[in-house]
Amino acid sequence: MPLAIFDLDDTLIDGDSSSLFLRYQVEHQLAGADMLAREAAMMADYRAGRLAMDDYMAFTLQPLGQCTTEQVAHWADDYLRTWILPRVFPQAHAALARYRAEGWRIVVVSATGEHLVRPIAAALGVDDVLAIQLETHAGRYTGRTTGTLTYQHGKVLRLQAWLSSQHETLDGSHGYSDSINDVPLLEAVSQAHVINPDALLLAVADERRWQTLAWRH
């Protein structure tokens, strides 16, 4: 069964789900508004391909420290319905439907926490998810991550481990992303597609002759 591998943020949805969730938390008084400026600066580093993801996750997970998994799941469900589903690109819906109809196995691989990626992917009809794993203790989030972060080359490492466990390969696979951080992932698939690339990724895509797509609402 061939694989169709999708990044999430700014690929399937118009926006970054982690940044948007922090804004949601601030709006609902679950996080301090003073977090927004530092997070925005970190996201500028992300877009330049130089973000230290460990630092970003430690910072943005602070509001979840000691929250129960049930509490966070409740917030994530409301966030999904009110903030994320309206941002899904119509072209993303169409691409997922096409791959599903043709019998492909769809995988979402994201550098966002699994507490957000899993419910978003499920709402899009995708069961297979690789995302940043959050540490829990006694049913509560600790505010820390665990395992290899699905970021930059870490996406490939996690994907390789998943492929082995699922007895799958990347032969004939398609990959989709918007980010310069996902060049290692796009190099690993058989056919790469870049979605709304910035200048950094567009230069790489032109050099590698990857297909460039413009997805809009």
PDB file of C-alpha atoms in Angstrom:
ATOM      1  CA  MET A   1       0.000   0.000   0.000  1.00  0.00           C
ATOM      2  CA  PRO A   2       1.626   3.312  -1.047  1.00  0.00           C
ATOM      3  CA  LEU A   3       1.983   6.086   1.521  1.00  0.00           C
ATOM      4  CA  ALA A   4       0.858   9.717   1.295  1.00  0.00           C
ATOM      5  CA  ILE A   5       2.702  11.673   4.000  1.00  0.00           C
ATOM      6  CA  PHE A   6       1.496  15.117   5.031  1.00  0.00           C
ATOM      7  CA  ASP A   7       2.860  17.795   7.294  1.00  0.00           C
ATOM      8  CA  LEU A   8       0.035  19.498   9.218  1.00  0.00           C
ATOM      9  CA  ASP A   9       0.688  23.176   9.894  1.00  0.00           C
ATOM     10  CA  ASP A  10       0.452  25.483   6.879  1.00  0.00           C
ATOM     11  CA  THR A  11       0.133  22.363   4.745  1.00  0.00           C
ATOM     12  CA  LEU A  12      -3.253  20.831   5.522  1.00  0.00           C
ATOM     13  CA  ILE A  13      -4.400  23.872   7.490  1.00  0.00           C
ATOM     14  CA  ASP A  14      -3.927  27.594   6.956  1.00  0.00           C
ATOM     15  CA  GLY A  15      -1.838  28.440  10.016  1.00  0.00           C
ATOM     16  CA  ASP A  16       0.291  26.864  12.702  1.00  0.00           C
ATOM     17  CA  SER A  17      -1.803  24.830  15.132  1.00  0.00           C
ATOM     18  CA  SER A  18       0.638  25.256  18.008  1.00  0.00           C
ATOM     19  CA  SER A  19       0.746  29.049  17.688  1.00  0.00           C
ATOM     20  CA  LEU A  20      -3.012  29.186  17.293  1.00  0.00           C
ATOM     21  CA  PHE A  21      -3.535  26.999  20.362  1.00  0.00           C
ATOM     22  CA  LEU A  22      -1.483  29.390  22.455  1.00  0.00           C
ATOM     23  CA  ARG A  23      -3.684  32.232  21.222  1.00  0.00           C
ATOM     24  CA  TYR A  24      -6.738  30.123  22.094  1.00  0.00           C
ATOM     25  CA  GLN A  25      -5.360  29.539  25.578  1.00  0.00           C
ATOM     26  CA  VAL A  26      -4.705  33.251  26.067  1.00  0.00           C
ATOM     27  CA  GLU A  27      -8.200  34.118  24.846  1.00  0.00           C
ATOM     28  CA  HIS A  28      -9.692  31.640  27.339  1.00  0.00           C
ATOM     29  CA  GLN A  29      -7.386  32.786  30.164  1.00  0.00           C
ATOM     30  CA  LEU A  30      -5.557  29.454  30.212  1.00  0.00           C
ATOM     31  CA  ALA A  31      -2.207  31.099  29.472  1.00  0.00           C
ATOM     32  CA  GLY A  32      -0.706  34.534  30.020  1.00  0.00           C
ATOM     33  CA  ALA A  33      -0.834  37.047  27.190  1.00  0.00           C
ATOM     34  CA  ASP A  34       2.834  37.837  27.829  1.00  0.00           C
ATOM     35  CA  MET A  35       3.703  34.490  26.221  1.00  0.00           C
ATOM     36  CA  LEU A  36       2.614  35.618  22.767  1.00  0.00           C
ATOM     37  CA  ALA A  37       5.536  37.893  21.912  1.00  0.00           C
ATOM     38  CA  ARG A  38       8.192  35.326  22.807  1.00  0.00           C
ATOM     39  CA  GLU A  39       6.344  32.585  20.932  1.00  0.00           C
ATOM     40  CA  ALA A  40       6.154  34.825  17.848  1.00  0.00           C
ATOM     41  CA  ALA A  41       9.923  35.373  18.002  1.00  0.00           C
ATOM     42  CA  MET A  42      10.468  31.626  18.266  1.00  0.00           C
ATOM     43  CA  MET A  43       8.249  31.058  15.236  1.00  0.00           C
ATOM     44  CA  ALA A  44      10.377  33.504  13.247  1.00  0.00           C
ATOM     45  CA  ASP A  45      13.346  31.267  14.062  1.00  0.00           C
ATOM     46  CA  TYR A  46      11.285  28.251  12.983  1.00  0.00           C
ATOM     47  CA  ARG A  47      10.537  29.773   9.598  1.00  0.00           C
ATOM     48  CA  ALA A  48      14.262  30.468   9.178  1.00  0.00           C
ATOM     49  CA  GLY A  49      15.071  26.833   9.977  1.00  0.00           C
ATOM     50  CA  ARG A  50      16.986  27.584  13.162  1.00  0.00           C
ATOM     51  CA  LEU A  51      14.492  26.990  15.985  1.00  0.00           C
ATOM     52  CA  ALA A  52      15.588  24.886  18.961  1.00  0.00           C
ATOM     53  CA  MET A  53      12.439  22.782  19.209  1.00  0.00           C
ATOM     54  CA  ASP A  54      13.271  21.579  22.722  1.00  0.00           C
ATOM     55  CA  ASP A  55      13.133  25.186  23.916  1.00  0.00           C
ATOM     56  CA  TYR A  56       9.936  25.913  22.014  1.00  0.00           C
ATOM     57  CA  MET A  57       8.118  22.916  23.443  1.00  0.00           C
ATOM     58  CA  ALA A  58       9.317  23.597  26.995  1.00  0.00           C
ATOM     59  CA  PHE A  59       8.019  27.158  26.710  1.00  0.00           C
ATOM     60  CA  THR A  60       4.665  26.494  25.040  1.00  0.00           C
ATOM     61  CA  LEU A  61       3.822  23.489  27.227  1.00  0.00           C
ATOM     62  CA  GLN A  62       4.114  25.507  30.441  1.00  0.00           C
ATOM     63  CA  PRO A  63       0.350  26.174  30.637  1.00  0.00           C
ATOM     64  CA  LEU A  64      -0.361  22.424  30.423  1.00  0.00           C
ATOM     65  CA  GLY A  65       1.923  21.459  33.301  1.00  0.00           C
ATOM     66  CA  GLN A  66      -0.128  19.480  35.847  1.00  0.00           C
ATOM     67  CA  CYS A  67      -3.307  19.701  33.739  1.00  0.00           C
ATOM     68  CA  THR A  68      -5.115  16.407  33.374  1.00  0.00           C
ATOM     69  CA  THR A  69      -5.161  14.764  29.986  1.00  0.00           C
ATOM     70  CA  GLU A  70      -8.972  14.949  30.122  1.00  0.00           C
ATOM     71  CA  GLN A  71      -8.916  18.724  30.642  1.00  0.00           C
ATOM     72  CA  VAL A  72      -6.557  19.239  27.740  1.00  0.00           C
ATOM     73  CA  ALA A  73      -8.567  16.914  25.496  1.00  0.00           C
ATOM     74  CA  HIS A  74     -11.671  18.987  26.253  1.00  0.00           C
ATOM     75  CA  TRP A  75      -9.877  22.229  25.348  1.00  0.00           C
ATOM     76  CA  ALA A  76      -8.397  20.634  22.223  1.00  0.00           C
ATOM     77  CA  ASP A  77     -11.837  19.469  21.064  1.00  0.00           C
ATOM     78  CA  ASP A  78     -13.315  22.958  21.380  1.00  0.00           C
ATOM     79  CA  TYR A  79     -10.224  24.457  19.733  1.00  0.00           C
ATOM     80  CA  LEU A  80     -10.470  21.979  16.869  1.00  0.00           C
ATOM     81  CA  ARG A  81     -14.100  22.844  16.139  1.00  0.00           C
ATOM     82  CA  THR A  82     -13.841  26.599  16.508  1.00  0.00           C
ATOM     83  CA  TRP A  83     -10.335  27.455  15.326  1.00  0.00           C
ATOM     84  CA  ILE A  84      -8.937  24.638  13.155  1.00  0.00           C
ATOM     85  CA  LEU A  85     -11.635  23.043  11.015  1.00  0.00           C
ATOM     86  CA  PRO A  86     -12.498  26.388   9.378  1.00  0.00           C
ATOM     87  CA  ARG A  87      -8.822  26.681   8.389  1.00  0.00           C
ATOM     88  CA  VAL A  88      -8.478  23.377   6.522  1.00  0.00           C
ATOM     89  CA  PHE A  89      -7.570  24.079   2.906  1.00  0.00           C
ATOM     90  CA  PRO A  90     -10.258  22.838   0.480  1.00  0.00           C
ATOM     91  CA  GLN A  91      -7.434  21.446  -1.646  1.00  0.00           C
ATOM     92  CA  ALA A  92      -6.250  19.467   1.394  1.00  0.00           C
ATOM     93  CA  HIS A  93      -9.687  17.915   1.794  1.00  0.00           C
ATOM     94  CA  ALA A  94      -9.647  17.034  -1.909  1.00  0.00           C
ATOM     95  CA  ALA A  95      -6.148  15.523  -1.784  1.00  0.00           C
ATOM     96  CA  LEU A  96      -6.962  13.401   1.266  1.00  0.00           C
ATOM     97  CA  ALA A  97     -10.183  12.194  -0.354  1.00  0.00           C
ATOM     98  CA  ARG A  98      -8.365  11.311  -3.563  1.00  0.00           C
ATOM     99  CA  TYR A  99      -5.660   9.294  -1.815  1.00  0.00           C
ATOM    100  CA  ARG A 100      -8.237   7.565   0.355  1.00  0.00           C
ATOM    101  CA  ALA A 101     -10.349   6.626  -2.675  1.00  0.00           C
ATOM    102  CA  GLU A 102      -7.285   5.236  -4.442  1.00  0.00           C
ATOM    103  CA  GLY A 103      -6.370   3.044  -1.475  1.00  0.00           C
ATOM    104  CA  TRP A 104      -3.297   4.896  -0.241  1.00  0.00           C
ATOM    105  CA  ARG A 105      -2.325   4.884   3.429  1.00  0.00           C
ATOM    106  CA  ILE A 106      -2.226   8.444   4.755  1.00  0.00           C
ATOM    107  CA  VAL A 107       0.173   9.537   7.492  1.00  0.00           C
ATOM    108  CA  VAL A 108       0.381  12.949   9.194  1.00  0.00           C
ATOM    109  CA  VAL A 109       3.879  13.757  10.464  1.00  0.00           C
ATOM    110  CA  SER A 110       4.022  16.977  12.449  1.00  0.00           C
ATOM    111  CA  ALA A 111       6.365  18.965  14.665  1.00  0.00           C
ATOM    112  CA  THR A 112       3.406  19.905  16.867  1.00  0.00           C
ATOM    113  CA  GLY A 113       2.413  18.095  20.061  1.00  0.00           C
ATOM    114  CA  GLU A 114       0.325  14.972  19.704  1.00  0.00           C
ATOM    115  CA  HIS A 115      -2.353  16.440  22.006  1.00  0.00           C
ATOM    116  CA  LEU A 116      -3.286  18.674  19.064  1.00  0.00           C
ATOM    117  CA  VAL A 117      -2.222  16.664  16.032  1.00  0.00           C
ATOM    118  CA  ARG A 118      -4.112  13.468  16.847  1.00  0.00           C
ATOM    119  CA  PRO A 119      -7.576  15.054  17.189  1.00  0.00           C
ATOM    120  CA  ILE A 120      -7.004  17.242  14.131  1.00  0.00           C
ATOM    121  CA  ALA A 121      -5.886  14.271  12.046  1.00  0.00           C
ATOM    122  CA  ALA A 122      -8.819  12.194  13.304  1.00  0.00           C
ATOM    123  CA  ALA A 123     -11.228  14.934  12.242  1.00  0.00           C
ATOM    124  CA  LEU A 124      -9.656  14.751   8.770  1.00  0.00           C
ATOM    125  CA  GLY A 125     -10.105  10.978   8.684  1.00  0.00           C
ATOM    126  CA  VAL A 126      -6.429  10.143   9.217  1.00  0.00           C
ATOM    127  CA  ASP A 127      -5.542   7.441  11.750  1.00  0.00           C
ATOM    128  CA  ASP A 128      -1.764   7.267  11.350  1.00  0.00           C
ATOM    129  CA  VAL A 129      -0.018  10.115  13.163  1.00  0.00           C
ATOM    130  CA  LEU A 130       3.564  10.886  14.166  1.00  0.00           C
ATOM    131  CA  ALA A 131       3.856  13.971  16.364  1.00  0.00           C
ATOM    132  CA  ILE A 132       5.821  15.259  19.328  1.00  0.00           C
ATOM    133  CA  GLN A 133       5.084  13.030  22.290  1.00  0.00           C
ATOM    134  CA  LEU A 134       4.126  14.643  25.598  1.00  0.00           C
ATOM    135  CA  GLU A 135       5.178  13.185  28.920  1.00  0.00           C
ATOM    136  CA  THR A 136       2.422  12.351  31.402  1.00  0.00           C
ATOM    137  CA  HIS A 137       2.406  11.195  35.015  1.00  0.00           C
ATOM    138  CA  ALA A 138      -0.651   9.947  36.903  1.00  0.00           C
ATOM    139  CA  GLY A 139      -2.968  11.213  34.183  1.00  0.00           C
ATOM    140  CA  ARG A 140      -1.451  14.704  34.045  1.00  0.00           C
ATOM    141  CA  TYR A 141       0.887  16.414  31.639  1.00  0.00           C
ATOM    142  CA  THR A 142       4.278  17.272  33.096  1.00  0.00           C
ATOM    143  CA  GLY A 143       5.058  20.044  30.613  1.00  0.00           C
ATOM    144  CA  ARG A 144       7.868  17.983  29.101  1.00  0.00           C
ATOM    145  CA  THR A 145       8.263  15.964  25.924  1.00  0.00           C
ATOM    146  CA  THR A 146       9.529  12.432  25.506  1.00  0.00           C
ATOM    147  CA  GLY A 147      11.221  10.494  22.730  1.00  0.00           C
ATOM    148  CA  THR A 148      12.614  11.790  19.451  1.00  0.00           C
ATOM    149  CA  LEU A 149      11.000  15.068  18.416  1.00  0.00           C
ATOM    150  CA  THR A 150       9.342  14.922  15.002  1.00  0.00           C
ATOM    151  CA  TYR A 151      11.227  17.984  13.809  1.00  0.00           C
ATOM    152  CA  GLN A 152      13.655  18.350  10.907  1.00  0.00           C
ATOM    153  CA  HIS A 153      15.665  15.086  10.640  1.00  0.00           C
ATOM    154  CA  GLY A 154      13.757  13.786  13.669  1.00  0.00           C
ATOM    155  CA  LYS A 155      10.738  13.379  11.414  1.00  0.00           C
ATOM    156  CA  VAL A 156      12.700  10.965   9.261  1.00  0.00           C
ATOM    157  CA  LEU A 157      13.977   9.024  12.277  1.00  0.00           C
ATOM    158  CA  ARG A 158      10.494   8.607  13.703  1.00  0.00           C
ATOM    159  CA  LEU A 159       9.103   7.743  10.290  1.00  0.00           C
ATOM    160  CA  GLN A 160      11.769   5.093   9.719  1.00  0.00           C
ATOM    161  CA  ALA A 161      10.944   3.482  13.065  1.00  0.00           C
ATOM    162  CA  TRP A 162       7.234   3.569  12.223  1.00  0.00           C
ATOM    163  CA  LEU A 163       7.840   2.068   8.775  1.00  0.00           C
ATOM    164  CA  SER A 164       9.722  -0.825  10.358  1.00  0.00           C
ATOM    165  CA  SER A 165       6.975  -1.462  12.900  1.00  0.00           C
ATOM    166  CA  GLN A 166       4.288  -1.357  10.205  1.00  0.00           C
ATOM    167  CA  HIS A 167       6.237  -3.367   7.604  1.00  0.00           C
ATOM    168  CA  GLU A 168       5.869  -0.436   5.199  1.00  0.00           C
ATOM    169  CA  THR A 169       8.354   1.265   2.875  1.00  0.00           C
ATOM    170  CA  LEU A 170       8.644   4.646   1.180  1.00  0.00           C
ATOM    171  CA  ASP A 171       8.647   3.075  -2.296  1.00  0.00           C
ATOM    172  CA  GLY A 172       6.307   5.146  -4.447  1.00  0.00           C
ATOM    173  CA  SER A 173       5.457   7.467  -1.553  1.00  0.00           C
ATOM    174  CA  HIS A 174       4.256  11.047  -1.880  1.00  0.00           C
ATOM    175  CA  GLY A 175       5.112  13.792   0.610  1.00  0.00           C
ATOM    176  CA  TYR A 176       3.667  17.253   1.251  1.00  0.00           C
ATOM    177  CA  SER A 177       5.026  20.159   3.306  1.00  0.00           C
ATOM    178  CA  ASP A 178       5.304  23.932   3.388  1.00  0.00           C
ATOM    179  CA  SER A 179       8.448  24.207   5.522  1.00  0.00           C
ATOM    180  CA  ILE A 180      12.191  24.433   4.985  1.00  0.00           C
ATOM    181  CA  ASN A 181      12.442  22.322   8.153  1.00  0.00           C
ATOM    182  CA  ASP A 182      10.916  19.403   6.258  1.00  0.00           C
ATOM    183  CA  VAL A 183      13.529  19.152   3.515  1.00  0.00           C
ATOM    184  CA  PRO A 184      14.864  15.892   5.072  1.00  0.00           C
ATOM    185  CA  LEU A 185      11.353  14.408   4.956  1.00  0.00           C
ATOM    186  CA  LEU A 186      10.730  15.580   1.400  1.00  0.00           C
ATOM    187  CA  GLU A 187      14.065  14.115   0.324  1.00  0.00           C
ATOM    188  CA  ALA A 188      13.052  10.754   1.799  1.00  0.00           C
ATOM    189  CA  VAL A 189       9.816  10.288  -0.180  1.00  0.00           C
ATOM    190  CA  SER A 190       9.581   9.220  -3.797  1.00  0.00           C
ATOM    191  CA  GLN A 191       7.671  12.294  -4.954  1.00  0.00           C
ATOM    192  CA  ALA A 192       7.753  15.588  -3.048  1.00  0.00           C
ATOM    193  CA  HIS A 193       5.178  18.374  -3.171  1.00  0.00           C
ATOM    194  CA  VAL A 194       5.642  21.788  -1.553  1.00  0.00           C
ATOM    195  CA  ILE A 195       2.626  23.799  -0.454  1.00  0.00           C
ATOM    196  CA  ASN A 196       2.714  27.611  -0.571  1.00  0.00           C
ATOM    197  CA  PRO A 197       6.511  27.636  -0.083  1.00  0.00           C
ATOM    198  CA  ASP A 198       8.408  30.645   1.183  1.00  0.00           C
ATOM    199  CA  ALA A 199      11.544  31.807  -0.625  1.00  0.00           C
ATOM    200  CA  LEU A 200      13.816  29.376   1.247  1.00  0.00           C
ATOM    201  CA  LEU A 201      11.804  26.275   0.383  1.00  0.00           C
ATOM    202  CA  LEU A 202      10.966  27.489  -3.119  1.00  0.00           C
ATOM    203  CA  ALA A 203      14.674  27.703  -3.948  1.00  0.00           C
ATOM    204  CA  VAL A 204      15.182  24.103  -2.820  1.00  0.00           C
ATOM    205  CA  ALA A 205      12.056  22.938  -4.654  1.00  0.00           C
ATOM    206  CA  ASP A 206      13.186  24.565  -7.894  1.00  0.00           C
ATOM    207  CA  GLU A 207      16.622  22.966  -7.585  1.00  0.00           C
ATOM    208  CA  ARG A 208      15.169  19.513  -6.860  1.00  0.00           C
ATOM    209  CA  ARG A 209      12.300  19.926  -9.334  1.00  0.00           C
ATOM    210  CA  TRP A 210       9.702  19.239  -6.679  1.00  0.00           C
ATOM    211  CA  GLN A 211       6.113  20.043  -7.539  1.00  0.00           C
ATOM    212  CA  THR A 212       4.930  23.382  -6.123  1.00  0.00           C
ATOM    213  CA  LEU A 213       1.271  23.823  -5.219  1.00  0.00           C
ATOM    214  CA  ALA A 214      -0.695  26.924  -4.210  1.00  0.00           C
ATOM    215  CA  TRP A 215      -3.465  26.013  -1.761  1.00  0.00           C
ATOM    216  CA  ARG A 216      -5.897  28.761  -0.766  1.00  0.00           C
ATOM    217  CA  HIS A 217      -9.289  29.156   0.836  1.00  0.00           C
TER     218      HIS A 217
END
